[in-house]
CSV table of C-alpha atoms in Angstrom, one decimal:
chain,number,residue,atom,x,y,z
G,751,UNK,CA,81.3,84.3,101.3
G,752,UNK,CA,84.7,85.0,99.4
G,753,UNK,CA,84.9,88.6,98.0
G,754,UNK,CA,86.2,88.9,94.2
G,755,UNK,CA,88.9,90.9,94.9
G,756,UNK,CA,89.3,94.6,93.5
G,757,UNK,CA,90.7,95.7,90.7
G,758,UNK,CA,93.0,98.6,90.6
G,759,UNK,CA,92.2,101.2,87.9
G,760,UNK,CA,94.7,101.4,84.9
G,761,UNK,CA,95.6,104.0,82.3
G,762,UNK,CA,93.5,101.9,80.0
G,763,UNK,CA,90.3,102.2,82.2
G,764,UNK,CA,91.6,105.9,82.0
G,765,UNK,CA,91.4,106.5,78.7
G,766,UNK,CA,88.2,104.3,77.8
G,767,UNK,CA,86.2,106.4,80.5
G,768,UNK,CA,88.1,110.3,79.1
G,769,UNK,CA,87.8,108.8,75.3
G,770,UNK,CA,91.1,109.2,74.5
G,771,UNK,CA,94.4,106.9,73.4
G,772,UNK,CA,96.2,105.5,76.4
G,773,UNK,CA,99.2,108.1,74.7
G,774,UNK,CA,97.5,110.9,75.9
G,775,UNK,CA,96.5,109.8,79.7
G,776,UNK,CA,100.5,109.7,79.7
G,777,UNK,CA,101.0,112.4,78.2
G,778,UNK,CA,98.0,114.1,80.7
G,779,UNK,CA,99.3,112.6,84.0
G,780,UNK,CA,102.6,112.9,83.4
G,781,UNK,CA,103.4,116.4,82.3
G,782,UNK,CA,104.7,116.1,78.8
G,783,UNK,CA,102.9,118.1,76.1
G,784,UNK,CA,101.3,116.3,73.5
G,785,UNK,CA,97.4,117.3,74.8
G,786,UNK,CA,95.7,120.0,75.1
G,787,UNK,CA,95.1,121.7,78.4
G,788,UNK,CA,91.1,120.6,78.1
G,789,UNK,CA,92.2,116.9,77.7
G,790,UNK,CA,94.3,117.5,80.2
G,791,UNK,CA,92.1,118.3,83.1
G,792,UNK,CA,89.3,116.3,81.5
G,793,UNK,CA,91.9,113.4,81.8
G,794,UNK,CA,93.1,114.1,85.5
G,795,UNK,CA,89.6,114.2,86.8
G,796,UNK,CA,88.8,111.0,85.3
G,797,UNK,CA,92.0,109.5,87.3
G,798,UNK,CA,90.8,110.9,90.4
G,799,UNK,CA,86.8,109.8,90.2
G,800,UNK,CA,88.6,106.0,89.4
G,801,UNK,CA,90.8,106.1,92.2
G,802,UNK,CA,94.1,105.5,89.7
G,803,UNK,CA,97.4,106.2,91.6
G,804,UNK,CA,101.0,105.9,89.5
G,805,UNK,CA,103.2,103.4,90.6
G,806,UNK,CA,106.1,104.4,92.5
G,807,UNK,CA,107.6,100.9,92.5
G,808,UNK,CA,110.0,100.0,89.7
G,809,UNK,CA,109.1,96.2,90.1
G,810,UNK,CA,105.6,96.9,89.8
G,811,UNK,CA,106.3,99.0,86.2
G,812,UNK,CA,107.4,95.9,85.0
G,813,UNK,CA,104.4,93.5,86.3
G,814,UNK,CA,106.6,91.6,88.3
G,815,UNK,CA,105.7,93.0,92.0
G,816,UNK,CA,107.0,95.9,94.8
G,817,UNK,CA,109.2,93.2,96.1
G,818,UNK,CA,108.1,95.2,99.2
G,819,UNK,CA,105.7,94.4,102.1
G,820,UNK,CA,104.4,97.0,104.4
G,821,UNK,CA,103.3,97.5,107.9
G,822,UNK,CA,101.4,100.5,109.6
G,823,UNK,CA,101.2,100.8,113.3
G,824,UNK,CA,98.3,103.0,114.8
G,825,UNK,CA,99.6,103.3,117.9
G,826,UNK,CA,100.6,107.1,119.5
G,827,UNK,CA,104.6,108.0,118.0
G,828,UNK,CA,105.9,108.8,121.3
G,829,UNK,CA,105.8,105.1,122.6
G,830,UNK,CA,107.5,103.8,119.5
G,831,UNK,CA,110.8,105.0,120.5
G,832,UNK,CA,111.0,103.0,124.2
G,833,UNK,CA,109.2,100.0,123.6
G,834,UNK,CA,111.3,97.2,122.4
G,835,UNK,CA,109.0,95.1,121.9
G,836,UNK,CA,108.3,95.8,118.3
G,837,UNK,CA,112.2,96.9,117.4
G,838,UNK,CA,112.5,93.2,118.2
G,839,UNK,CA,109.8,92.2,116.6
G,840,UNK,CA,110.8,93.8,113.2
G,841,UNK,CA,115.2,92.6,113.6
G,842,UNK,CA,113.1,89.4,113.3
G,843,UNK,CA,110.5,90.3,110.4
G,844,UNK,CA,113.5,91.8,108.4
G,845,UNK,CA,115.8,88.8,108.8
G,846,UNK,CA,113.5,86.6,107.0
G,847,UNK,CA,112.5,89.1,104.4
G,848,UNK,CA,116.0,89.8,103.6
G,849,UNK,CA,116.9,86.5,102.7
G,850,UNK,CA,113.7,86.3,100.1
G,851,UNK,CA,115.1,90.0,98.7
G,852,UNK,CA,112.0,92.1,100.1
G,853,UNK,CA,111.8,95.0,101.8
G,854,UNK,CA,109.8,96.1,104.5
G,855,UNK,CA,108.0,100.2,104.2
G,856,UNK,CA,107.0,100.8,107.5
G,857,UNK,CA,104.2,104.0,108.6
G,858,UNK,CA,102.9,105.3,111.6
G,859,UNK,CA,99.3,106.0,111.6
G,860,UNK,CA,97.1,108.6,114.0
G,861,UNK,CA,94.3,105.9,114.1
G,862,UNK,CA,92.7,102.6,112.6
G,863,UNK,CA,91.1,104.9,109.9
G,864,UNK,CA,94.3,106.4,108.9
G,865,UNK,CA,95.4,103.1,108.7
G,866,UNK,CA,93.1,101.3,106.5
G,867,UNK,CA,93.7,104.8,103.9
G,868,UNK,CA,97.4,103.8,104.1
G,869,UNK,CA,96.1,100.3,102.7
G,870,UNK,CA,94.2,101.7,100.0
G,871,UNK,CA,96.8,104.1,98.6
G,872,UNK,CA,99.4,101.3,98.8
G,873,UNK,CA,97.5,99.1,97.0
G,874,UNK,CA,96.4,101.4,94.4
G,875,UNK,CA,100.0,102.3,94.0
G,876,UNK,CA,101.3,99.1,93.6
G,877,UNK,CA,103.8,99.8,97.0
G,878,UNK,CA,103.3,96.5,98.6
G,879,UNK,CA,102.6,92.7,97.6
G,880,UNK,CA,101.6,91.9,101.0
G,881,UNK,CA,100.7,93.1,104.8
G,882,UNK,CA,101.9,92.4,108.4
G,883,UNK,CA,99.4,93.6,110.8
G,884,UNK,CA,99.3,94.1,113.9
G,885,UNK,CA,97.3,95.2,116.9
G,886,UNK,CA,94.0,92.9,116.3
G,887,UNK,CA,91.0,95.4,117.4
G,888,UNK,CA,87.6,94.4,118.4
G,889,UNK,CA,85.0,94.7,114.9
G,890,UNK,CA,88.2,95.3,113.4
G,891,UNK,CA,87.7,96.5,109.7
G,892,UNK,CA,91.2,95.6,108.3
G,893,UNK,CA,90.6,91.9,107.6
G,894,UNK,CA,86.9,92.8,105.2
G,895,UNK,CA,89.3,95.9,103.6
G,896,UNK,CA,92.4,93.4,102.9
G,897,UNK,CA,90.0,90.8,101.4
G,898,UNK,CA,88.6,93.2,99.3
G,899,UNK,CA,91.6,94.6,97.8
G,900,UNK,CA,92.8,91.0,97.7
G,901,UNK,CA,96.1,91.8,99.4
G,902,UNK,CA,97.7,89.1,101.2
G,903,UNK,CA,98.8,89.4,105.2
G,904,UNK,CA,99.8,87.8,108.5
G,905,UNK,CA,97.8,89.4,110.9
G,906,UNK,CA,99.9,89.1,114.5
G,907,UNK,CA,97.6,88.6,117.4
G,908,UNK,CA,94.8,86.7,117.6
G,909,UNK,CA,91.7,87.5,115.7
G,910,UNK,CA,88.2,86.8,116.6
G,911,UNK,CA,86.0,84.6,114.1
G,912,UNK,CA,87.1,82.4,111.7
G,913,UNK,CA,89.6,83.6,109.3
G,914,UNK,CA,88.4,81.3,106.7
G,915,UNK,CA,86.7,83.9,105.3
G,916,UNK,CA,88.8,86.0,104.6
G,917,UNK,CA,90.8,84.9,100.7
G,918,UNK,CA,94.3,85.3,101.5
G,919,UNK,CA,95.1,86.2,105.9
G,920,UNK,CA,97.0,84.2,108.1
G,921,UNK,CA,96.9,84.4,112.5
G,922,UNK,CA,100.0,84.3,114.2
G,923,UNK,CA,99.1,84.5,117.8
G,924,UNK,CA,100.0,83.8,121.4
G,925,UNK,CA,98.0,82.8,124.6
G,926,UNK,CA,97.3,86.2,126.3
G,927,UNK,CA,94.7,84.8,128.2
G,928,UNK,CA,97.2,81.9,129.6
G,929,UNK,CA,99.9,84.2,130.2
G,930,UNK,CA,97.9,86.2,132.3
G,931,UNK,CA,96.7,83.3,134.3
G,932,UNK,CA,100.8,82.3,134.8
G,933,UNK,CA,101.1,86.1,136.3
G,934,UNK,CA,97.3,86.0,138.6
G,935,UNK,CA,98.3,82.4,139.7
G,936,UNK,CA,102.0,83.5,140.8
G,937,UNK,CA,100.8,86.4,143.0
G,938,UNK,CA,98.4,84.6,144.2
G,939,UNK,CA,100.8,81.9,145.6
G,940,UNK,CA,102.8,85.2,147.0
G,941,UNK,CA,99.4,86.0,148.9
G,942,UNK,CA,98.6,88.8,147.0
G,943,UNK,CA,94.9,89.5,147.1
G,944,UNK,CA,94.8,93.4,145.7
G,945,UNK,CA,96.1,93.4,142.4
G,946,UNK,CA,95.9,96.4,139.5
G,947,UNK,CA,96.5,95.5,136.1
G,948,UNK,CA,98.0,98.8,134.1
G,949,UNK,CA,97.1,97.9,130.5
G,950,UNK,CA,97.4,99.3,127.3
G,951,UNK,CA,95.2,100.5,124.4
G,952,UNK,CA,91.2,99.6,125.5
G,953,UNK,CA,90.4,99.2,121.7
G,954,UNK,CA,93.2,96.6,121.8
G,955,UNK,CA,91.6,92.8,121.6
G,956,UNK,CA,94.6,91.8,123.5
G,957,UNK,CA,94.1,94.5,126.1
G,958,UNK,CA,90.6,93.3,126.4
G,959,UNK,CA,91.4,89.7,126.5
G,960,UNK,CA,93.9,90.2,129.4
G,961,UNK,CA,91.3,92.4,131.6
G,962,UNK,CA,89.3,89.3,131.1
G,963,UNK,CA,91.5,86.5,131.8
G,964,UNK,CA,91.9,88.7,134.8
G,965,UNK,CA,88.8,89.3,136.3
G,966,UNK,CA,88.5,85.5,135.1
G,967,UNK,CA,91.0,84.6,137.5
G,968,UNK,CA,90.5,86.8,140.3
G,969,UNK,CA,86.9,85.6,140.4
G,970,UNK,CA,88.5,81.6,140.1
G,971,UNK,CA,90.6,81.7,143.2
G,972,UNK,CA,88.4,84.9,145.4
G,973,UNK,CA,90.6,87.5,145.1
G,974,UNK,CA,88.5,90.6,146.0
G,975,UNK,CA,89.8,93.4,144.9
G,976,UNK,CA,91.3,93.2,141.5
G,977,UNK,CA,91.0,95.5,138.8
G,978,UNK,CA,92.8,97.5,135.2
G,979,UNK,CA,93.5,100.3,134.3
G,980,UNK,CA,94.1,101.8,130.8
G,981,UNK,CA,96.6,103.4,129.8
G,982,UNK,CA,98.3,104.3,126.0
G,983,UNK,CA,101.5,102.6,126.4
G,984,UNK,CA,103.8,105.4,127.3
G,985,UNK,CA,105.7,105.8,130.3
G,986,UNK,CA,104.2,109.1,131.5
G,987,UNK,CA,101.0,107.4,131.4
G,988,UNK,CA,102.2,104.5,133.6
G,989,UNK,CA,103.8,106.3,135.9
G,990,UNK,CA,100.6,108.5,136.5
G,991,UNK,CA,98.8,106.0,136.9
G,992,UNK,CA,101.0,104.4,139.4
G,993,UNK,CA,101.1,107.2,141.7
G,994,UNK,CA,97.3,107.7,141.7
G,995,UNK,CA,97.2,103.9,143.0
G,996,UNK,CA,100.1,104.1,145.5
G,997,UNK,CA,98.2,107.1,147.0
G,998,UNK,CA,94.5,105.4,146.9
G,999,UNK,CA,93.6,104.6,150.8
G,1000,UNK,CA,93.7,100.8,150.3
G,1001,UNK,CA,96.9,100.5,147.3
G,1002,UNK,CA,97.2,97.5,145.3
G,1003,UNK,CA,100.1,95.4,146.8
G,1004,UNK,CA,101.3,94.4,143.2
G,1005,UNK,CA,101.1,95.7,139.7
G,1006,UNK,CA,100.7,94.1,136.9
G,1007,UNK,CA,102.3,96.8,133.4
G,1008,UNK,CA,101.6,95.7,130.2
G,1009,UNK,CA,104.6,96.3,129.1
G,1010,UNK,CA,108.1,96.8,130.3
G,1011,UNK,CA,108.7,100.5,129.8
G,1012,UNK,CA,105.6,101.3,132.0
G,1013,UNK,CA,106.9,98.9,134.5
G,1014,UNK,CA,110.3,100.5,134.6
G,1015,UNK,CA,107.9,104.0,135.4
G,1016,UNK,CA,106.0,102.1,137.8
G,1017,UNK,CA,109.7,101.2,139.9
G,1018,UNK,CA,110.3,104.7,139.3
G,1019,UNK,CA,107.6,106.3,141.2
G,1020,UNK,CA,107.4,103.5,143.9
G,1021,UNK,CA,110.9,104.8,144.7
G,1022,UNK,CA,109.9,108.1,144.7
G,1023,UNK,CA,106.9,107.2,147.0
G,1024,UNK,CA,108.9,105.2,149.3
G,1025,UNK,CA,107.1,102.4,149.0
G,1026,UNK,CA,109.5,99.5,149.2
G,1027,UNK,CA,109.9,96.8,146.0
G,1028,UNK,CA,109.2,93.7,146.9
G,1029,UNK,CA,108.4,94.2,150.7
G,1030,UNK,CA,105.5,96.6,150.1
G,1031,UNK,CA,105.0,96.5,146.3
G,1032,UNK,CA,105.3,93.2,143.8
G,1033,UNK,CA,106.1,94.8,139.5
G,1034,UNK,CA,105.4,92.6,137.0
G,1035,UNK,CA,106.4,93.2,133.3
G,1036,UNK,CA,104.1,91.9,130.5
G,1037,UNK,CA,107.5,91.9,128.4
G,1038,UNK,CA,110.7,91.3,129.2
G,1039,UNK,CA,113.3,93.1,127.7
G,1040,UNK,CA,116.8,94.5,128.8
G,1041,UNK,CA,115.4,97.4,130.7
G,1042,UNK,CA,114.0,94.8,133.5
G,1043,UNK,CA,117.0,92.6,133.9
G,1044,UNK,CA,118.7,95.9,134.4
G,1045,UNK,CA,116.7,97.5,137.4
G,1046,UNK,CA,117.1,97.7,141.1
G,1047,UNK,CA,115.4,95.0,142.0
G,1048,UNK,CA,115.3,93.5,138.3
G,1049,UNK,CA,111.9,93.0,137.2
G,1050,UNK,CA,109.7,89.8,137.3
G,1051,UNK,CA,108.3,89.9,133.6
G,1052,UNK,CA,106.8,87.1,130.7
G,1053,UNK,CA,109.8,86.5,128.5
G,1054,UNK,CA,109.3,85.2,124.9
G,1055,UNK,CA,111.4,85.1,121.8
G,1056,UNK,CA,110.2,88.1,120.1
G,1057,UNK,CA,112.7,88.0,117.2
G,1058,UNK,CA,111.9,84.7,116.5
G,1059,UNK,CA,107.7,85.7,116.7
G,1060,UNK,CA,108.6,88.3,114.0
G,1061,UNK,CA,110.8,85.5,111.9
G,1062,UNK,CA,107.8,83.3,111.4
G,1063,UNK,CA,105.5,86.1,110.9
G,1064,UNK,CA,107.2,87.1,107.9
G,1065,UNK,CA,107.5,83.5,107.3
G,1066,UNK,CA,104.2,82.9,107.1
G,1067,UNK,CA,103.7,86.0,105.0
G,1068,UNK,CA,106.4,84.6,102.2
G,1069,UNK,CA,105.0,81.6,102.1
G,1070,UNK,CA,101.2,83.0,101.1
G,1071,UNK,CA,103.1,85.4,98.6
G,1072,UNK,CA,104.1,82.2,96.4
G,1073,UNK,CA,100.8,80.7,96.8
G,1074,UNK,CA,100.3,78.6,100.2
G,1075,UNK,CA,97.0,78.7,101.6
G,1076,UNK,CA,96.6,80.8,104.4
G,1077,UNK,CA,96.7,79.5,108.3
G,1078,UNK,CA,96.2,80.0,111.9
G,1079,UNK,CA,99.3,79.3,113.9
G,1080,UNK,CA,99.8,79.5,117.4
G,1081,UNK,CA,103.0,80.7,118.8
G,1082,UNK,CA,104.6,79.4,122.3
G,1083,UNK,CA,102.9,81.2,125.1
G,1084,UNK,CA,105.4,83.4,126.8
G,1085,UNK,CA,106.5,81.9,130.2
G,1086,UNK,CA,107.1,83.9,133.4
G,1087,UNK,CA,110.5,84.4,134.8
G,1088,UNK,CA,110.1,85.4,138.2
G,1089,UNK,CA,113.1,87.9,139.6
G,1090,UNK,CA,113.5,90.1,143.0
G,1091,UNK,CA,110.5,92.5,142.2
G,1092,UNK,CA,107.7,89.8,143.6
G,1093,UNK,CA,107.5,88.9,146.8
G,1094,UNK,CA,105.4,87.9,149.3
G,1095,UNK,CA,102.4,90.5,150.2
């Protein structure tokens, strides 16, 4: 069932619950003399047990909107700055949004509950008309929080259940399990039967669906020894943990990185090792980028059109801010582009 969505506190509500004129919660919340320092407080306290927040948005002073949507990425800082994945993804999110005039206020967050606060204080601020999200988690509490607050968003990534319930979210997503399947099937053909899959984030639901699709697959064609690893993105972590695999007793004799920094790491420390790439050791990137067509060997990786995933995110998301109901749409499925880094096992 719909929720009716929430209504963010004004200086009326304000001044009926302090029992004062509207002129004095200005007068109290802004600064300005006028009240006395007992109306004052008395007013202030009332603000905070309501939850009212002053607008920061010029637009929104004037009931007309931020003209602004946001996005908040829980994800750790340091793996921001060398992943071009989402860099692409927002050339592409802000292309669209400039030609409709909006901006985009972007925020890291420390975790999902830091995330969903940023929500609340935007929306009770009047910061944002509507939401991309990202990174779909498993019993993930954003979708319940965005209905409530009756903020529109695209969430991108696949969610689980039907979003139908939700007032004002559309899906933009992409076959993670069928990409995966592309990438077991190739090394497979290579005669690769020890694979590792370094993911990302466990909490992810796209990590989770790829560990999966994995041990879907491996199970499928008898592949024996097949397993993931998690990891948070960086490229410390996926360099560790390709060294602890290249120095198991039985290594894997390819790697699967879910994304392309880690698998630039992962080329890094093979090198180190002396373990030869392809001969002894088949890399696959789970996104392409410019870092793997510039390696030695260049990497084998899933190549998509990320700028163009981010253009009809936002797209989406303009078209539910002038009143089109919302949608699940599925994006091409990235296809694999097979270069010097697989070979045969």
């Amino acid at each position: 069932m719909r929720r009716t969505p929430a209504r963010r506190p004004t200086m009326k509500d304000v001044a009926r619950r302090a029992g004062v004129s509207e002129s004095a919660v200005s007068f109290a919340l802004n600064g300005r003399p006028g009240v006395s320092d007992a109306t004052r407080e008395r007013v202030r306290r009332v603000a905070e047990q309501l939850g009212w927040q002053p607008s920061t948005a010029a637009r929104a002073l004037s009931g007309e909107g931020a003209a602004t949507v946001g996005l908040v990425l829980a994800r750790p800082a340091r793996t921001l700055g060398v992943e071009s994945f989402f860099l692409q993804l927002v050339s592409g999110v802000q292309e669209v949004l400039a030609g409709h005039r909006l901006g985009l206020l972007f925020q890291m967050a420390e975790d999902i509950d830091a995330e969903c606060a940023v929500y609340r204080r935007w929306w009770a601020e009047h910061r944002v008309d509507g939401l991309l999200v990202v990174d779909p988690r498993a019993d993930d509490p954003r979708p319940a929080l965005l209905d409530e607050l009756g903020l529109p968003a695209v969430v991108i990534g696949a969610l689980d259940g039907d979003i139908g319930a939700h007032g004002a979210i559309s899906n933009l997503w992409a076959d993670d399990t069928g990409a995966m399947a592309s990438i077991v099937g190739h090394l497979h053909g290579l005669g690769h039967r020890r694979v590792t899959h370094v993911a990302g984030l466990p909490e992810l639901a796209h990590t989770r669906r790829r560990m999966a699709c994995l041990r879907t697959e491996a199970e499928r064609r008898g592949l024996p020894d097949v397993t993931s690893v998690t990891t948070d993105y960086s490229d410390a972590q996926g360099a560790a943990a390709t060294r602890r695999l290249l120095s198991a007793s039985r290594p894997p004799t390819a790697i699967v990185y879910d994304n392309d920094v880690m698998a630039v790491a992962g080329l890094a420390v093979a090198a180190e090792l002396g373990v030869s790439v392809p001969a002894e050791l088949s890399i696959v990137a789970w996104e392409d980028s410019v870092l793997c067509r510039s390696t030695h060997p260049p990497l084998t990786a899933l190549t998509r059109d990320t700028p163009a995933f981010g253009r009809q995110a936002a797209r989406l998301l303009t078209e539910l801010l002038t009143g089109a109901p919302p949608g699940r749409v599925q994006a091409a499925t990235p296809r694999l582009t097979a270069r010097e880094s697989t070979g045969r096992a």
